[in-house]
mmCIF file with all atom_site columns, C-alpha atoms in Angstrom:
data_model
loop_
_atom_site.group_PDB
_atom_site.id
_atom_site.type_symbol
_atom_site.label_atom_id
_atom_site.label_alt_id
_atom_site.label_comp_id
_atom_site.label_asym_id
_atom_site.label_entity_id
_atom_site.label_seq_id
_atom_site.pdbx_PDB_ins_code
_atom_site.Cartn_x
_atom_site.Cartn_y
_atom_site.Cartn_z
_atom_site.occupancy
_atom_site.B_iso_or_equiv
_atom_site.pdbx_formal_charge
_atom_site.auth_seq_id
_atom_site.auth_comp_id
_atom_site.auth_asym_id
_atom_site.auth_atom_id
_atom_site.pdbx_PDB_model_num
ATOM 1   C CA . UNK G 1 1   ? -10.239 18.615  -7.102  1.00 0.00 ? 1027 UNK G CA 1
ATOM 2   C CA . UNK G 1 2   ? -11.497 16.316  -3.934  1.00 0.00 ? 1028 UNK G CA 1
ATOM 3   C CA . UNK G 1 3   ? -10.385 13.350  -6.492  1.00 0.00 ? 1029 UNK G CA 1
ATOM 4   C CA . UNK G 1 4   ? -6.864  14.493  -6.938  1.00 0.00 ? 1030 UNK G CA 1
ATOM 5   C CA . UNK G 1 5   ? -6.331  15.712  -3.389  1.00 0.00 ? 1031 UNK G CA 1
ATOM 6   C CA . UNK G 1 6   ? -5.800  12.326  -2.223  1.00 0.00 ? 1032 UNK G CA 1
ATOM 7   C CA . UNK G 1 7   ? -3.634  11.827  -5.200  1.00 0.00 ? 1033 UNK G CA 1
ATOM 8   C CA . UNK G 1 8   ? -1.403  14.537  -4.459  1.00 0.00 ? 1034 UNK G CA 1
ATOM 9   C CA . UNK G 1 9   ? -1.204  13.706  -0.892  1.00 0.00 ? 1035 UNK G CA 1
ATOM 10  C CA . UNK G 1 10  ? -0.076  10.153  -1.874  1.00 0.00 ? 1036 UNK G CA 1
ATOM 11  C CA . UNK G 1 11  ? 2.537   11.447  -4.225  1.00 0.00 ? 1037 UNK G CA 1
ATOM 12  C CA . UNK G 1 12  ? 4.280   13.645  -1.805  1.00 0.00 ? 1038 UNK G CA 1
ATOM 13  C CA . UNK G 1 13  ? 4.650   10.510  0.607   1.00 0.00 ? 1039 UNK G CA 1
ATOM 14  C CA . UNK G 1 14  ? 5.771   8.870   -1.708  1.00 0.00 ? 1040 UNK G CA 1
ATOM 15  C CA . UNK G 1 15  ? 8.213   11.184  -2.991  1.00 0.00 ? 1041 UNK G CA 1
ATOM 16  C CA . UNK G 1 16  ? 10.008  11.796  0.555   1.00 0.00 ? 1042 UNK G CA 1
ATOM 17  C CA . UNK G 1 17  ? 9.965   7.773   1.069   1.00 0.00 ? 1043 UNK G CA 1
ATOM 18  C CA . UNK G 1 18  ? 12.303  7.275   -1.828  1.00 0.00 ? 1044 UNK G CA 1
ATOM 19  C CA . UNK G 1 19  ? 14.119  11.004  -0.796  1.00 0.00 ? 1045 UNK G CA 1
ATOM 20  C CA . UNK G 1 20  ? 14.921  9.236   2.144   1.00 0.00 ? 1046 UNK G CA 1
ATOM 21  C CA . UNK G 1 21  ? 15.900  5.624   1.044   1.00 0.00 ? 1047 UNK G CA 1
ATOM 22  C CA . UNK G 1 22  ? 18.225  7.450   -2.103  1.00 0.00 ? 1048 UNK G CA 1
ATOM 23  C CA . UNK G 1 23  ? 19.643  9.596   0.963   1.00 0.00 ? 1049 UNK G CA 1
ATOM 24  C CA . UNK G 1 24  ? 19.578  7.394   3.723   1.00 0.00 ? 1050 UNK G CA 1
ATOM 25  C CA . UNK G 1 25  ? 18.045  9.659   5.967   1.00 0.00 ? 1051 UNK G CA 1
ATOM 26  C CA . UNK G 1 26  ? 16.536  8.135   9.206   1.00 0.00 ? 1052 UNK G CA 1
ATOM 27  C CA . UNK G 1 27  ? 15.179  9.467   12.206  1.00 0.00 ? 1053 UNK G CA 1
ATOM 28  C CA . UNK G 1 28  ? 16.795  7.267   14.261  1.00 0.00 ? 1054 UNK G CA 1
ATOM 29  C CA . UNK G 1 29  ? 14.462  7.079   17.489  1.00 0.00 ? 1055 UNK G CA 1
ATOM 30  C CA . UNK G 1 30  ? 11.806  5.216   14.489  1.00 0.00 ? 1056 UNK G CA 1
ATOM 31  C CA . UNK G 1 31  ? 14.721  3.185   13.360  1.00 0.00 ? 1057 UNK G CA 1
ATOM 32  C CA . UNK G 1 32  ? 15.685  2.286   16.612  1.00 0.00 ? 1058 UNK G CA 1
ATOM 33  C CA . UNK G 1 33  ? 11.837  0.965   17.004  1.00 0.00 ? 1059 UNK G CA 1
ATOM 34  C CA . UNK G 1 34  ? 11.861  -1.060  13.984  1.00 0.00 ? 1060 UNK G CA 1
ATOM 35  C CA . UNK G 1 35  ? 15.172  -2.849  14.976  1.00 0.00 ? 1061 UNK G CA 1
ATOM 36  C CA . UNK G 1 36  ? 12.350  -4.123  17.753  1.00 0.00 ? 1062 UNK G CA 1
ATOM 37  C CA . UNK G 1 37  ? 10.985  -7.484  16.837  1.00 0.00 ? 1063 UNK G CA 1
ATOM 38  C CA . UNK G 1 38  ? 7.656   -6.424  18.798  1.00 0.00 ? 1064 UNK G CA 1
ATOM 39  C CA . UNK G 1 39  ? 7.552   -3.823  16.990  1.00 0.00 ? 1065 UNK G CA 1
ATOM 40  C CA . UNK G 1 40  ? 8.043   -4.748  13.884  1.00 0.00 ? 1066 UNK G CA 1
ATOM 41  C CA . UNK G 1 41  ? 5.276   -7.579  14.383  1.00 0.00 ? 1067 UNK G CA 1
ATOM 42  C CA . UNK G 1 42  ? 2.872   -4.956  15.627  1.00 0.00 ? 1068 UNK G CA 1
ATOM 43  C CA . UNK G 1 43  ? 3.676   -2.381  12.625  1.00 0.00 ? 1069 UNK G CA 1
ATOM 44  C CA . UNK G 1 44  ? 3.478   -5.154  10.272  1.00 0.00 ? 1070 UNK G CA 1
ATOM 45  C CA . UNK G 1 45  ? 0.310   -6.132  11.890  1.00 0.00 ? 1071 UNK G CA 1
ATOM 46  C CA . UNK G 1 46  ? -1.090  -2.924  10.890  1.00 0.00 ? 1072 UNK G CA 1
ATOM 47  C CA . UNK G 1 47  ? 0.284   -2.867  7.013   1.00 0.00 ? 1073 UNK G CA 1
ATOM 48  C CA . UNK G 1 48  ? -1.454  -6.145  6.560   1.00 0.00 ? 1074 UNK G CA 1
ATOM 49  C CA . UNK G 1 49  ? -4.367  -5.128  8.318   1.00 0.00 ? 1075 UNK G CA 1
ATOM 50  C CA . UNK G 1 50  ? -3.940  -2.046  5.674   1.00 0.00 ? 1076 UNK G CA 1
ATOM 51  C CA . UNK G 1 51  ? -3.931  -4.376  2.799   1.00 0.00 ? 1077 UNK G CA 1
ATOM 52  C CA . UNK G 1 52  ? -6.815  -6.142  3.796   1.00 0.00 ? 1078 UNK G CA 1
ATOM 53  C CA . UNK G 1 53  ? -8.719  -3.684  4.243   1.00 0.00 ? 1079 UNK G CA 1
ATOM 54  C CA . UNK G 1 54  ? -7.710  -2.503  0.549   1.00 0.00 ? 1080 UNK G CA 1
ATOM 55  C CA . UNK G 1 55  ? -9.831  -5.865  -0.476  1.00 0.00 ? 1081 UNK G CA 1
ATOM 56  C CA . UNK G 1 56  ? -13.166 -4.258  0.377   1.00 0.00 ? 1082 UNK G CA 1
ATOM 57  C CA . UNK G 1 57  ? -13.112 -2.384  -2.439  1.00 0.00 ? 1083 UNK G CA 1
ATOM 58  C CA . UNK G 1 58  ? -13.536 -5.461  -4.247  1.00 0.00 ? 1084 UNK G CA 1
ATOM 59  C CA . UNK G 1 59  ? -16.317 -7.027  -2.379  1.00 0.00 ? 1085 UNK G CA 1
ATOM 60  C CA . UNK G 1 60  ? -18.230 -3.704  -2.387  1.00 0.00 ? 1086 UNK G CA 1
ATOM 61  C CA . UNK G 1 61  ? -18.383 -4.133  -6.057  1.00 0.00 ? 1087 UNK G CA 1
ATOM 62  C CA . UNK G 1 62  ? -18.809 -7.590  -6.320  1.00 0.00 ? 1088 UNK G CA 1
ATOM 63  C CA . UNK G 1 63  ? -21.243 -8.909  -3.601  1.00 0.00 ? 1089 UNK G CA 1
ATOM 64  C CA . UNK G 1 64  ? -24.680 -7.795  -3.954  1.00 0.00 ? 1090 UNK G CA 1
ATOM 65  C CA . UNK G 1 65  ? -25.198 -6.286  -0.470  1.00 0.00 ? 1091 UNK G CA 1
ATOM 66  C CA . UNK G 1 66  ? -22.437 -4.499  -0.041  1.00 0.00 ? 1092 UNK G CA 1
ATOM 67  C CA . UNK G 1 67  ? -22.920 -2.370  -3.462  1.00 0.00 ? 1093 UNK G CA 1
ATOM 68  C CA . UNK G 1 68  ? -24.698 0.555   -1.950  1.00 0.00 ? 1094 UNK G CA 1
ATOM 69  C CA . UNK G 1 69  ? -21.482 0.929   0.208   1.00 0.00 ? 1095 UNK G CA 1
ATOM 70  C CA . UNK G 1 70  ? -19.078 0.982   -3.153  1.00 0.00 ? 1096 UNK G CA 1
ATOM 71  C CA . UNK G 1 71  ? -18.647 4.859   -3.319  1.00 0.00 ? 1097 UNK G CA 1
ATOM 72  C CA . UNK G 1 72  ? -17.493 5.510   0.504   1.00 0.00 ? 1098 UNK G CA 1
ATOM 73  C CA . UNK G 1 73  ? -15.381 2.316   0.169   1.00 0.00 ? 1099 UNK G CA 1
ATOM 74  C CA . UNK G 1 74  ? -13.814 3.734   -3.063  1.00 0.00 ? 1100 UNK G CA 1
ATOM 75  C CA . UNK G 1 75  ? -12.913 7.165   -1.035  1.00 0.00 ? 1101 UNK G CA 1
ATOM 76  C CA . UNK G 1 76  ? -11.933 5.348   1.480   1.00 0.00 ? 1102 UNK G CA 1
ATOM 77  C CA . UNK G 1 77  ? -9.638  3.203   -0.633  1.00 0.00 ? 1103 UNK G CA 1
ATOM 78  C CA . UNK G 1 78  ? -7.808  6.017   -2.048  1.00 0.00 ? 1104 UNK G CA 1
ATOM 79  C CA . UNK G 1 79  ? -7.389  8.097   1.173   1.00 0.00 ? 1105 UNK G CA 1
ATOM 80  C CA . UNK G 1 80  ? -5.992  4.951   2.467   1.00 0.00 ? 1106 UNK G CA 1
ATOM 81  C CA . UNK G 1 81  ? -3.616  4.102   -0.009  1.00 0.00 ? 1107 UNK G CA 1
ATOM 82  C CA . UNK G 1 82  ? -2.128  8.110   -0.104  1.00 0.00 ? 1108 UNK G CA 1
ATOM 83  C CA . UNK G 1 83  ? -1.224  6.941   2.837   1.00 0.00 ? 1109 UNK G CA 1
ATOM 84  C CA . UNK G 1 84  ? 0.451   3.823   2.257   1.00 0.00 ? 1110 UNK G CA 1
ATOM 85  C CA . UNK G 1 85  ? 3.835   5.106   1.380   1.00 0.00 ? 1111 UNK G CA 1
ATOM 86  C CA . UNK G 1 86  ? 3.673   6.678   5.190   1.00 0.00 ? 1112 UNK G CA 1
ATOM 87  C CA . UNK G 1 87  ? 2.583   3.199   7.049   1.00 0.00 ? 1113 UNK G CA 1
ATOM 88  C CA . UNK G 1 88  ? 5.323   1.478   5.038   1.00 0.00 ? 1114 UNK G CA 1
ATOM 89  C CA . UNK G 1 89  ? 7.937   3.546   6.165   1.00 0.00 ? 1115 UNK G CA 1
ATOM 90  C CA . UNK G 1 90  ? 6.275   3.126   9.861   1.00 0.00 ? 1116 UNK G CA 1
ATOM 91  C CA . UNK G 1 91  ? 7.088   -0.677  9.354   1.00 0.00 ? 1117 UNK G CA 1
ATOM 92  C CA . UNK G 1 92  ? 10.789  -0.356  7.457   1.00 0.00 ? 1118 UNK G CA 1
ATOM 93  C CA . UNK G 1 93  ? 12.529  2.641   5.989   1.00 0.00 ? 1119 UNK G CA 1
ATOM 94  C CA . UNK G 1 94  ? 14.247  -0.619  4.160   1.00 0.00 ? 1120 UNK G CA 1
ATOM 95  C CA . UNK G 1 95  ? 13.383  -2.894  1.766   1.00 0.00 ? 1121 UNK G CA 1
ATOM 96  C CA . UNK G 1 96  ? 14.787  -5.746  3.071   1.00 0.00 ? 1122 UNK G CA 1
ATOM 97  C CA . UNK G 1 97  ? 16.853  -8.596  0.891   1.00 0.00 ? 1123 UNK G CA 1
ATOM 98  C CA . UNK G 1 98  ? 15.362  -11.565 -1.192  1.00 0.00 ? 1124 UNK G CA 1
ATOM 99  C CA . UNK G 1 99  ? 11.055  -11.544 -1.691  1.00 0.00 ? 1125 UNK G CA 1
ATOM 100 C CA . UNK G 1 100 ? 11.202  -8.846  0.995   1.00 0.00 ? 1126 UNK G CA 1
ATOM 101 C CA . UNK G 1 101 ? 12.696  -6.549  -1.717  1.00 0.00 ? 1127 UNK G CA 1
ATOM 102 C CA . UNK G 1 102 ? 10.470  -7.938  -4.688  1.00 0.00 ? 1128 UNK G CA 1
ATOM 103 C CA . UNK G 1 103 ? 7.255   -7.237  -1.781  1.00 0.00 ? 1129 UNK G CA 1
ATOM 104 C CA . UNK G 1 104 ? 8.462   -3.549  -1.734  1.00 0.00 ? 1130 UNK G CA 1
ATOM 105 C CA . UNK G 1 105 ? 8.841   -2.682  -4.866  1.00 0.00 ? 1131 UNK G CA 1
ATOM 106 C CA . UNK G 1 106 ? 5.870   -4.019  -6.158  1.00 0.00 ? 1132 UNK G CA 1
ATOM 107 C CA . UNK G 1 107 ? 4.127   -2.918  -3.182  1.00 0.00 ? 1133 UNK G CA 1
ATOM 108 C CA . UNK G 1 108 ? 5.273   0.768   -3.839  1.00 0.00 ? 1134 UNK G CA 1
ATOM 109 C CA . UNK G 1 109 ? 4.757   0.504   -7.713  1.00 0.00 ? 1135 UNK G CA 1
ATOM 110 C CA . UNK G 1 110 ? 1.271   -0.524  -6.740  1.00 0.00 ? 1136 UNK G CA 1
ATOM 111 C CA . UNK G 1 111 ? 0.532   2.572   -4.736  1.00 0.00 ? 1137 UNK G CA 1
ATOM 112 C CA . UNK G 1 112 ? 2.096   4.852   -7.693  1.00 0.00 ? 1138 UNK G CA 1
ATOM 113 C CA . UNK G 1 113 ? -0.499  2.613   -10.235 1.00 0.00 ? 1139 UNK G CA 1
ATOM 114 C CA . UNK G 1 114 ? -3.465  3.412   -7.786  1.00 0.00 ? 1140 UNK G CA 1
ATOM 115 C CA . UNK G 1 115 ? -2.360  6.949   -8.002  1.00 0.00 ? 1141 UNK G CA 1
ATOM 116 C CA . UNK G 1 116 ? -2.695  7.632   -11.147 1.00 0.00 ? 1142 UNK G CA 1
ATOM 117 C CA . UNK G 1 117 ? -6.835  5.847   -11.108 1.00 0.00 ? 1143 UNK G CA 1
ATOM 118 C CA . UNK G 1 118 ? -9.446  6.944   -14.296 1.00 0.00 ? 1144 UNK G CA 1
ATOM 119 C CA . UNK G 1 119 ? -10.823 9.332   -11.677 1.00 0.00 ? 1145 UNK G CA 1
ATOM 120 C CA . UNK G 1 120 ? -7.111  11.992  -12.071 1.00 0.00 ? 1146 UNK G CA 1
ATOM 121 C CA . UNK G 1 121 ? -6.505  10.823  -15.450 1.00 0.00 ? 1147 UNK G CA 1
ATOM 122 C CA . UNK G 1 122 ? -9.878  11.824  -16.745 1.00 0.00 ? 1148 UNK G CA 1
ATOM 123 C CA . UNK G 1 123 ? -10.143 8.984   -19.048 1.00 0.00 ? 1149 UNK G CA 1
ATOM 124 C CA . UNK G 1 124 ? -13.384 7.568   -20.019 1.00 0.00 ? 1150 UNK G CA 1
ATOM 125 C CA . UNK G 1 125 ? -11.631 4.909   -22.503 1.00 0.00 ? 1151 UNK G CA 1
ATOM 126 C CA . UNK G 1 126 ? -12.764 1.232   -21.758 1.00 0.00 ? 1152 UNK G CA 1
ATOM 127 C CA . UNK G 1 127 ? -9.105  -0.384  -22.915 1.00 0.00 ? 1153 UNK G CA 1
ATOM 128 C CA . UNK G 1 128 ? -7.472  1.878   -20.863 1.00 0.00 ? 1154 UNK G CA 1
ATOM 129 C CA . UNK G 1 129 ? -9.785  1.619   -17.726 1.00 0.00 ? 1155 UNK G CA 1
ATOM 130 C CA . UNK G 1 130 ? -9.434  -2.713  -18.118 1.00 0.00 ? 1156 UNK G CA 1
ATOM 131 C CA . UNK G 1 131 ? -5.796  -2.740  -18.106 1.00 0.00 ? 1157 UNK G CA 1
ATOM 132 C CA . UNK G 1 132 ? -5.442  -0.324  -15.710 1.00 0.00 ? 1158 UNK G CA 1
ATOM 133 C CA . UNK G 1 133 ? -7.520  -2.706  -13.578 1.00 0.00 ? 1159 UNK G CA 1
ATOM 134 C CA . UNK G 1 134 ? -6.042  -5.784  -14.421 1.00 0.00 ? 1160 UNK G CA 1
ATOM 135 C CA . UNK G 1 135 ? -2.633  -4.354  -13.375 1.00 0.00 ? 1161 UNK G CA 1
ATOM 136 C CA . UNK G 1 136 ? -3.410  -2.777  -10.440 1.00 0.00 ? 1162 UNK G CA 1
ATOM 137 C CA . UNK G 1 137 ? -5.746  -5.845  -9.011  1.00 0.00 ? 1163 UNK G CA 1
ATOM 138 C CA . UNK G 1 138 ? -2.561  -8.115  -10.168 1.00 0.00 ? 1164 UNK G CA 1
ATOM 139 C CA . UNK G 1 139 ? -0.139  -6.161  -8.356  1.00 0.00 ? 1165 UNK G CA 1
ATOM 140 C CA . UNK G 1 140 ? -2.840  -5.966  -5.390  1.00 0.00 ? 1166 UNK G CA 1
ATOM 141 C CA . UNK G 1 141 ? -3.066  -9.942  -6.005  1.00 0.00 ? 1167 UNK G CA 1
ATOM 142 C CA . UNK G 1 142 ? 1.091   -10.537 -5.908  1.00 0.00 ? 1168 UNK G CA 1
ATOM 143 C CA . UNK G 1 143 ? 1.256   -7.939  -3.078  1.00 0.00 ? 1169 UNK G CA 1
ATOM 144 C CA . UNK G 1 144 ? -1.397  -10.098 -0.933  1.00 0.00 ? 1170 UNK G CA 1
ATOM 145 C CA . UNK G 1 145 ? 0.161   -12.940 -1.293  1.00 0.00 ? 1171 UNK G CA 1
ATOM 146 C CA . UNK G 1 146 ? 3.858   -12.450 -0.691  1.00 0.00 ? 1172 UNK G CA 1
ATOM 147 C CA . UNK G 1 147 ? 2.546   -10.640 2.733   1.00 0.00 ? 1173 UNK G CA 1
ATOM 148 C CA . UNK G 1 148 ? 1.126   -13.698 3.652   1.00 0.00 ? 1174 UNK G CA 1
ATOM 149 C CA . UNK G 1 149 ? 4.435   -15.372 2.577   1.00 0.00 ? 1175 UNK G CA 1
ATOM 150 C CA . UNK G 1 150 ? 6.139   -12.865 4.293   1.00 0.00 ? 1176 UNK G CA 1
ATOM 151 C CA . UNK G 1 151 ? 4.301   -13.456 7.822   1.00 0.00 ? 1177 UNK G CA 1
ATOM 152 C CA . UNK G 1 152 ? 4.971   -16.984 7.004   1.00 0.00 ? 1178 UNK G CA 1
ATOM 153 C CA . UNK G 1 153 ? 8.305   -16.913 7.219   1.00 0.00 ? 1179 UNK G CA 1
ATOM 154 C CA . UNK G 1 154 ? 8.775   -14.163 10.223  1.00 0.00 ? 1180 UNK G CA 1
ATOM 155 C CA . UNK G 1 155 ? 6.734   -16.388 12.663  1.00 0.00 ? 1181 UNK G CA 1
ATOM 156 C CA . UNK G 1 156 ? 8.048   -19.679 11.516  1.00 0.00 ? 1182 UNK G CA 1
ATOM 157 C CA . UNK G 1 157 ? 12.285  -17.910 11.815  1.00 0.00 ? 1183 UNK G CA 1
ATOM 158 C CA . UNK G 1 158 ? 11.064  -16.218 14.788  1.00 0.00 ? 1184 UNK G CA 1
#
């Protein structure tokens, strides 16, 4: 059950995220905020630092050293991104126009994908563990990069 809690967690965030997009629900004193370019540099700040951090997963599995650390980073990785859906809406209840949209969806479908990991399905099948992977890292991959397009373009506009 620990291995689903985070699961569940992450679904219910990311349940009322779309709840309130399909509704348009806002609490306005956080939408007021993000209308705040300081704020919305400091909130983004802290998604990217979010997705960063999401990397060390990675390098615990691939770098020798960092190994022994792979099975906190892992928990840590999923407790994390539960609670992705909730930073995201910290930064925009929105998605934005143009890449900005493309960022959140794929962003969001990411988080759903990481979800649903081998550990809650209960899978122990090798073609379904790779592409699992390969989507989710790719995602993770197209995710990094239009954030760093993204910051690109808000400090070079701004």
């Amino acid at each position: 059950m620990r291995n689903k809690k985070s699961t569940t967690i992450g679904l219910v965030l990311l349940f009322l995220f779309f709840i309130q997009f399909a509704l348009d629900l806002k609490w306005k004193w956080l939408y007021d905020l993000q209308q705040d370019e300081m704020f919305k540099r400091w909130s983004g700040f802290a998604l990217g630092i979010f997705i960063l951090f999401q990397w060390l997963l990675t390098f615990s599995r691939v770098i020798q050293k960092f190994k022994k650390y792979s099975l906190k980073i892992t928990q840590l990785h999923k407790w994390i991104g539960a609670l992705s859906p909730l930073l995201f809406y910290i930064h925009s209840m929105e998605f934005g126009y143009g890449y900005t949209v493309l960022l959140a969806y794929i962003f969001l479908i990411n988080t759903l994908i990481g979800y649903f990991n081998l550990d809650v399905i209960k899978s122990t099948n090798e073609f379904l563990f790779k592409s699992w992977m390969i989507v989710h890292v790719a995602f993770s991959i197209i995710v990094t990069v239009l954030m760093i397009l993204h910051i690109g373009v808000v400090f070079y506009y701004k």
